Short mmCIF file of C-alpha atoms and ligand atoms in Angstrom, two decimals:
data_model
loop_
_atom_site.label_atom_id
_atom_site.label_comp_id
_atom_site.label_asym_id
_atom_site.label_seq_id
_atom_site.Cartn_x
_atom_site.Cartn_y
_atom_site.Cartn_z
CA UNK A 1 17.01 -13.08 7.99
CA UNK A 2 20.32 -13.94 8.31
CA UNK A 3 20.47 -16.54 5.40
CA UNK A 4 23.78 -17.53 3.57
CA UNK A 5 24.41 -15.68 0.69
CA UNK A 6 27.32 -15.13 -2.06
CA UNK A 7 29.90 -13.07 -1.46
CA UNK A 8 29.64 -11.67 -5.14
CA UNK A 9 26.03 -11.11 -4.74
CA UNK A 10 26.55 -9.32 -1.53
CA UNK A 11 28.93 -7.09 -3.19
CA UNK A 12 26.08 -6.26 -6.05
CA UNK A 13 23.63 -5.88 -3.62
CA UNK A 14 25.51 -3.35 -2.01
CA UNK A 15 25.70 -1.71 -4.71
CA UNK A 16 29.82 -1.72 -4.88
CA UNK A 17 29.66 -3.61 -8.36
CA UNK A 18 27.77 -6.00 -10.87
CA UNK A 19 28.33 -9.75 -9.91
CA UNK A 20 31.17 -10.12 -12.50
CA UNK A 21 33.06 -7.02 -11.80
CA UNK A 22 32.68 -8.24 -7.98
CA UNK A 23 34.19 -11.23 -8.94
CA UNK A 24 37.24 -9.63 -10.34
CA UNK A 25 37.79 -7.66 -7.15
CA UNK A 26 37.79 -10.81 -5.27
CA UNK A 27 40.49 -12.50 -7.61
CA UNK A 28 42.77 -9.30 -7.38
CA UNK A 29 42.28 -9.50 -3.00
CA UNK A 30 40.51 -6.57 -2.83
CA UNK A 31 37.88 -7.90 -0.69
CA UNK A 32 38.33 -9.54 2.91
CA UNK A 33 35.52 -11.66 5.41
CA UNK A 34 36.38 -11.30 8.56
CA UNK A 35 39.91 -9.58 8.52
CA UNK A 36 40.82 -12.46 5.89
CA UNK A 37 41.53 -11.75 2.10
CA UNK A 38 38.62 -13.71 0.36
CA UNK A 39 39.98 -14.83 -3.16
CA UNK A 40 37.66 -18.68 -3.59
CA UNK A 41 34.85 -17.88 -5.81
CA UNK A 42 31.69 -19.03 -4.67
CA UNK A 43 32.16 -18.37 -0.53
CA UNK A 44 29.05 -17.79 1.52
CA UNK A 45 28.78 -15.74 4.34
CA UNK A 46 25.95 -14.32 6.37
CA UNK A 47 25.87 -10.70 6.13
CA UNK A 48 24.21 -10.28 9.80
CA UNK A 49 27.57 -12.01 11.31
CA UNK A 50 30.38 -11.25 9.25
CA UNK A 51 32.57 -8.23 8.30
CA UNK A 52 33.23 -7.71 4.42
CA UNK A 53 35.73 -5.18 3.59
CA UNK A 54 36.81 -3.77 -0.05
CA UNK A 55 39.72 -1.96 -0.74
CA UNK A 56 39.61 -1.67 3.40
CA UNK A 57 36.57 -0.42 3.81
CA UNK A 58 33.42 -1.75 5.31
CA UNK A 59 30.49 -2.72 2.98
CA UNK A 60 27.17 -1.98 4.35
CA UNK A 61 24.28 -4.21 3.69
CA UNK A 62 21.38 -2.68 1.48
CA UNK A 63 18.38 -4.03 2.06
CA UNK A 64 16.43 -5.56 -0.74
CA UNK A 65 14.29 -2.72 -2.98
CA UNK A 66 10.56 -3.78 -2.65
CA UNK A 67 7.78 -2.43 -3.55
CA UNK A 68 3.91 -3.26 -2.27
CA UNK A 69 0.74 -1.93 -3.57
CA UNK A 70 -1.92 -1.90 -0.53
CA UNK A 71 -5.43 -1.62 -0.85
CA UNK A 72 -5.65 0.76 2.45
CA UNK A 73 -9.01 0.76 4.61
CA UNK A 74 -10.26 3.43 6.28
CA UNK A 75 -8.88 4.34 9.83
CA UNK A 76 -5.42 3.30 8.86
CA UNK A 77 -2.59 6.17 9.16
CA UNK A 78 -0.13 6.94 6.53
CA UNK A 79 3.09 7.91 8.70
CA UNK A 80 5.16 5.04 10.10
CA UNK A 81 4.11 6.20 13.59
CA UNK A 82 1.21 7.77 15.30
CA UNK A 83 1.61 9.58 18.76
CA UNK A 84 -1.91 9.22 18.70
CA UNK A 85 -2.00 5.22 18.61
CA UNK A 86 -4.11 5.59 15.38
CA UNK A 87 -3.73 2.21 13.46
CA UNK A 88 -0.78 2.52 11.19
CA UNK A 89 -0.36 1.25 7.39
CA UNK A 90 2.59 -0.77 8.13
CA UNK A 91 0.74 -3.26 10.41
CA UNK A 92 -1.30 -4.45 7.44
CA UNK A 93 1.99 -6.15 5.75
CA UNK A 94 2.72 -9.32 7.37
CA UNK A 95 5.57 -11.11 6.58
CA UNK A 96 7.28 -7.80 4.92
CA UNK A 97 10.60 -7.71 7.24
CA UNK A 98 11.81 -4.45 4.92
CA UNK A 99 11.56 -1.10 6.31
CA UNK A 100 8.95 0.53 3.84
CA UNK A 101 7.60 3.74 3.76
CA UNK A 102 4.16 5.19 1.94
CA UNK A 103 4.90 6.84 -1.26
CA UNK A 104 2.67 10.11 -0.64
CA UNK A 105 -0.09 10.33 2.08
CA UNK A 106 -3.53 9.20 2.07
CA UNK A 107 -5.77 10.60 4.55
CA UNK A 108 -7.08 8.38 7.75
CA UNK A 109 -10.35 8.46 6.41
CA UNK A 110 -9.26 7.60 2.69
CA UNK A 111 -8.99 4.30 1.04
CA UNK A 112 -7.03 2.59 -2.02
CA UNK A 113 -4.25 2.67 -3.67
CA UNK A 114 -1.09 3.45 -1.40
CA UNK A 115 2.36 2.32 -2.54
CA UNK A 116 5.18 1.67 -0.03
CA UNK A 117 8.86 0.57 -0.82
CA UNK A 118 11.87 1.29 0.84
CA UNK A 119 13.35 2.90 -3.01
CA UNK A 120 14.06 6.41 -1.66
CA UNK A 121 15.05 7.19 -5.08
CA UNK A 122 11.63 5.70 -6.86
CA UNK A 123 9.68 7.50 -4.43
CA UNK A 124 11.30 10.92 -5.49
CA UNK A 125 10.42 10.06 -8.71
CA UNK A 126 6.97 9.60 -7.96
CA UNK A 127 6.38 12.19 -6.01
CA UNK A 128 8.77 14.89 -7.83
CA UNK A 129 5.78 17.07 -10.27
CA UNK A 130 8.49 17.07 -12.95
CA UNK A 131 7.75 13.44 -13.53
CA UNK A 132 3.80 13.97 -13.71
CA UNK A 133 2.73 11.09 -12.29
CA UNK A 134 -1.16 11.03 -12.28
CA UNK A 135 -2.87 9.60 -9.46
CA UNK A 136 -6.78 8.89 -10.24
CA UNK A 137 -9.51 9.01 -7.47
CA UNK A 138 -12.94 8.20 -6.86
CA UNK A 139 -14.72 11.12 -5.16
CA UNK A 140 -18.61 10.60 -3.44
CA UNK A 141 -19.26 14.25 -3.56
CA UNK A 142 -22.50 16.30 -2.67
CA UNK A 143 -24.43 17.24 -5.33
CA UNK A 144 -24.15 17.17 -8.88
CA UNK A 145 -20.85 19.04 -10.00
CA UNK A 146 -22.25 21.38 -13.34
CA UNK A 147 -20.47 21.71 -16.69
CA UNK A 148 -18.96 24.93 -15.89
CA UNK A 149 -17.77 23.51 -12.02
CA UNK A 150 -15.53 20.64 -13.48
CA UNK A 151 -14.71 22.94 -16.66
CA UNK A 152 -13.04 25.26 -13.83
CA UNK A 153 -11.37 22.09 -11.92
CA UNK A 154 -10.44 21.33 -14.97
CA UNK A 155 -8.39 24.20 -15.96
CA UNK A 156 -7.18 24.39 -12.55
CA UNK A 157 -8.54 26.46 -9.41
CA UNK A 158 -7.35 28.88 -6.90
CA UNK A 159 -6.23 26.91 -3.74
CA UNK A 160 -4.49 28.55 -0.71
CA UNK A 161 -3.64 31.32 -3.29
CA UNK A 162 -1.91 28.98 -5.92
CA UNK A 163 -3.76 27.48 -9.04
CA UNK A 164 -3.94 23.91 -9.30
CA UNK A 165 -2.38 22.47 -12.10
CA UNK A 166 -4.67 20.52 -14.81
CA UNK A 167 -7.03 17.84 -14.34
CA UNK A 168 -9.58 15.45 -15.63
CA UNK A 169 -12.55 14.61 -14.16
CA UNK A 170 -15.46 12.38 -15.07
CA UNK A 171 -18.77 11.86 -13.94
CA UNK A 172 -19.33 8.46 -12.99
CA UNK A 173 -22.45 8.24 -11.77
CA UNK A 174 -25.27 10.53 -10.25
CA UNK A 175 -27.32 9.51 -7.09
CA UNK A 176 -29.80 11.30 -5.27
CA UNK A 177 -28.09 13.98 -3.23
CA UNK A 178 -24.95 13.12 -4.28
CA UNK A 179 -21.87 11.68 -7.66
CA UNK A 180 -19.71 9.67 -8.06
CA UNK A 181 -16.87 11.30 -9.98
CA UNK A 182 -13.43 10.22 -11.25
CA UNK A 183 -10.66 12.63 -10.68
CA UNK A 184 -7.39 12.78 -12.02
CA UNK A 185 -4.28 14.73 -10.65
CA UNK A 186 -0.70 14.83 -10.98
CA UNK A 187 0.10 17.30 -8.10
CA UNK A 188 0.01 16.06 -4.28
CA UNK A 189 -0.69 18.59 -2.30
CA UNK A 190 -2.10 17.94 1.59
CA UNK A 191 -5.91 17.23 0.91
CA UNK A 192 -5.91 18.75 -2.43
CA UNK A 193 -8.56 16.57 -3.53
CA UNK A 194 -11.42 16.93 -1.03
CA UNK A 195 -10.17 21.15 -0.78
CA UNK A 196 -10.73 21.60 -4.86
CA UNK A 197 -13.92 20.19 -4.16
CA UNK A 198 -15.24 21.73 -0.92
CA UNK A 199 -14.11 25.02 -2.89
CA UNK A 200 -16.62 24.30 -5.83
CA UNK A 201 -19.11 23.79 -3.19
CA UNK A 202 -19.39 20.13 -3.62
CA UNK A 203 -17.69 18.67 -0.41
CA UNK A 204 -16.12 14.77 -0.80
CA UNK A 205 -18.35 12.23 1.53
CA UNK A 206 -16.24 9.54 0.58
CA UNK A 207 -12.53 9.29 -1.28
CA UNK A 208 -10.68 6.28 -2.60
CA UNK A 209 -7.68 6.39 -4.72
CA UNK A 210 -8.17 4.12 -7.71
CA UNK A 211 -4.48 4.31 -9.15
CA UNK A 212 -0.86 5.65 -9.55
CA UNK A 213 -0.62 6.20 -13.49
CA UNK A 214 -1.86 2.88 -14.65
CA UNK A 215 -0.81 0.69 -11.92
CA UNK A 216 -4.42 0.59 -10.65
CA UNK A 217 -5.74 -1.33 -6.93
CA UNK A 218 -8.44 -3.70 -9.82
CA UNK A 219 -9.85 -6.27 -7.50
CA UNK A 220 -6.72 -6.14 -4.45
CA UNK A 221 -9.28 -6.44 -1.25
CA UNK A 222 -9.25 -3.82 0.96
CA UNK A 223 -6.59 -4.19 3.63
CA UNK A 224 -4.64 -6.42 1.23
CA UNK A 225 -1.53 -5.95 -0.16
CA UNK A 226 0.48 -7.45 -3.10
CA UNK A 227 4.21 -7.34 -4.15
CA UNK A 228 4.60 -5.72 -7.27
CA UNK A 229 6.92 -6.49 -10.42
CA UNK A 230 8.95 -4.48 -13.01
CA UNK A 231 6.27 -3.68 -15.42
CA UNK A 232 4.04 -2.58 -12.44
CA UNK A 233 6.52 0.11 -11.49
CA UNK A 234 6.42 1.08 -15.47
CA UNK A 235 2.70 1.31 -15.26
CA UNK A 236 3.19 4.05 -12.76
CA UNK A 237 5.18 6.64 -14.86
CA UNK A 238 2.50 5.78 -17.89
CA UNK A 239 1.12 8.79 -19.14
CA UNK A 240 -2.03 6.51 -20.96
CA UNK A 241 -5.12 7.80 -18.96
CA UNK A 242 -7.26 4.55 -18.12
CA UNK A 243 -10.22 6.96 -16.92
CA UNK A 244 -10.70 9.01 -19.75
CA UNK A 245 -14.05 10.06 -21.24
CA UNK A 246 -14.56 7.65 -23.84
CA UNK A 247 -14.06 4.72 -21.30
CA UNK A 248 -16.47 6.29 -19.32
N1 URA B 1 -6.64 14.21 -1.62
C1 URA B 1 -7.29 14.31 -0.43
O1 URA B 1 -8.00 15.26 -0.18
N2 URA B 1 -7.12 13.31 0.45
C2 URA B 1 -6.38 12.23 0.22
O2 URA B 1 -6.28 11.34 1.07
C3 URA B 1 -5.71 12.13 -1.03
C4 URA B 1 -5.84 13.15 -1.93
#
């Protein structure tokens, strides 16, 4: 990058304090550049080249927080390497020079919604069941699940001998041979959605995820990405649910 930038703002982007308490520390010579103390307001320096200290210590550059809503296509892997030499996620974000990672795992062969940021801390949140977020998908599933079958995902199943918490689900849509049905979760365990169904005896043909609490993927093309904004992030923890029955 390496791009001039203000020494206050480097100092509140490193999270040592806001701009105007980082201000004050430069007035009292608590912060040098380059083994020199740094007291003229307004100095720009290029964090790539030069050496801040405060209170003689070195302040490390944090990147940026960012956060990217990608519309994943099938093939694509979820982990930010693949011994394999599988296509990874991270190749689909030109221009992105931030180190992000996937917030939770999609499958290869599943598509949608996968968020990626480099917010360690947002990403706990997300992922952490105490803050419930609800991810929504769109299952292609054999069969026609009956009243009693999404009654009992519903309330929660036995799955590698633990009961999966509660759900929604919706029927979408019924085909020959196969539904379409809307499933809601809050947990994240490893392939949780295609194992509740294959235990039901209606195995997933096809999975996309639709949304993270109301941030949903609407009409992102597959294999595009977009940056996302405050109120997206708050759409995440929402506990609204866009897919329930009525809007069905
Ligand atoms: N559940 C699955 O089974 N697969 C996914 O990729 C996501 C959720």
């Amino acid at each position: 990058m390496e791009k001039p930038i203000g020494l206050q703002k480097f100092l509140a982007m490193a999270g040592i304090a806001s701009r105007r308490k980082a201000e004050e520390y430069i007035s009292a010579g608590r912060v040098q550049v380059d083994g020199q103390v740094s007291t003229a307001m307004g100095q720009l320096i290029v964090p790539e080249k030069q050496t801040v200290l405060f209170d003689n210590k070195k302040v490390e550059a944090k990147e940026q927080l960012i956060y990217l809503l990608l519309n994943k296509p099938k093939g694509y892997v979820t982990t930010l390497s693949d011994p394999q030499g599988r296509p990874i996620v991270s190749t689909l974000l030109p221009g992105i020079k931030e180190r992000v990672f996937p917030v939770g795992r999609l499958d290869i062969d599943t598509t949608g919604a996968l968020l990626l940021t480099n917010d360690g801390e947002l990403a706990q949140s997300i992922l952490h069941p105490k803050y419930e977020v609800f991810k929504t998908y769109e299952a292609e599933v054999k069969g026609t699940p009956s009243k009693v079958t999404i009654n009992a995902l519903e309330q929660g199943i036995l799955l590698e001998k633990k009961k999966t918490a509660p759900a929604k689900l919706t029927i979408k849509r019924r085909h020959k041979g196969y539904s379409v049905v809307h499933i809601r979760i809050h947990e994240g365990r490893k392939r949780q959605v295609k194992k509740m169904f294959q235990t039901v005896g209606h195995p997933v043909l096809a999975l996309k995820r639709l949304a993270y609490g109301n941030l949903e993927l609407n009409n992102l093309a597959i294999g595009k990405f977009r940056i996302l904004c405050k109120n997206d992030i708050k759409k995440i923890f929402s506990k609204k649910n866009l897919y329930n029955k009525k809007n069905s």
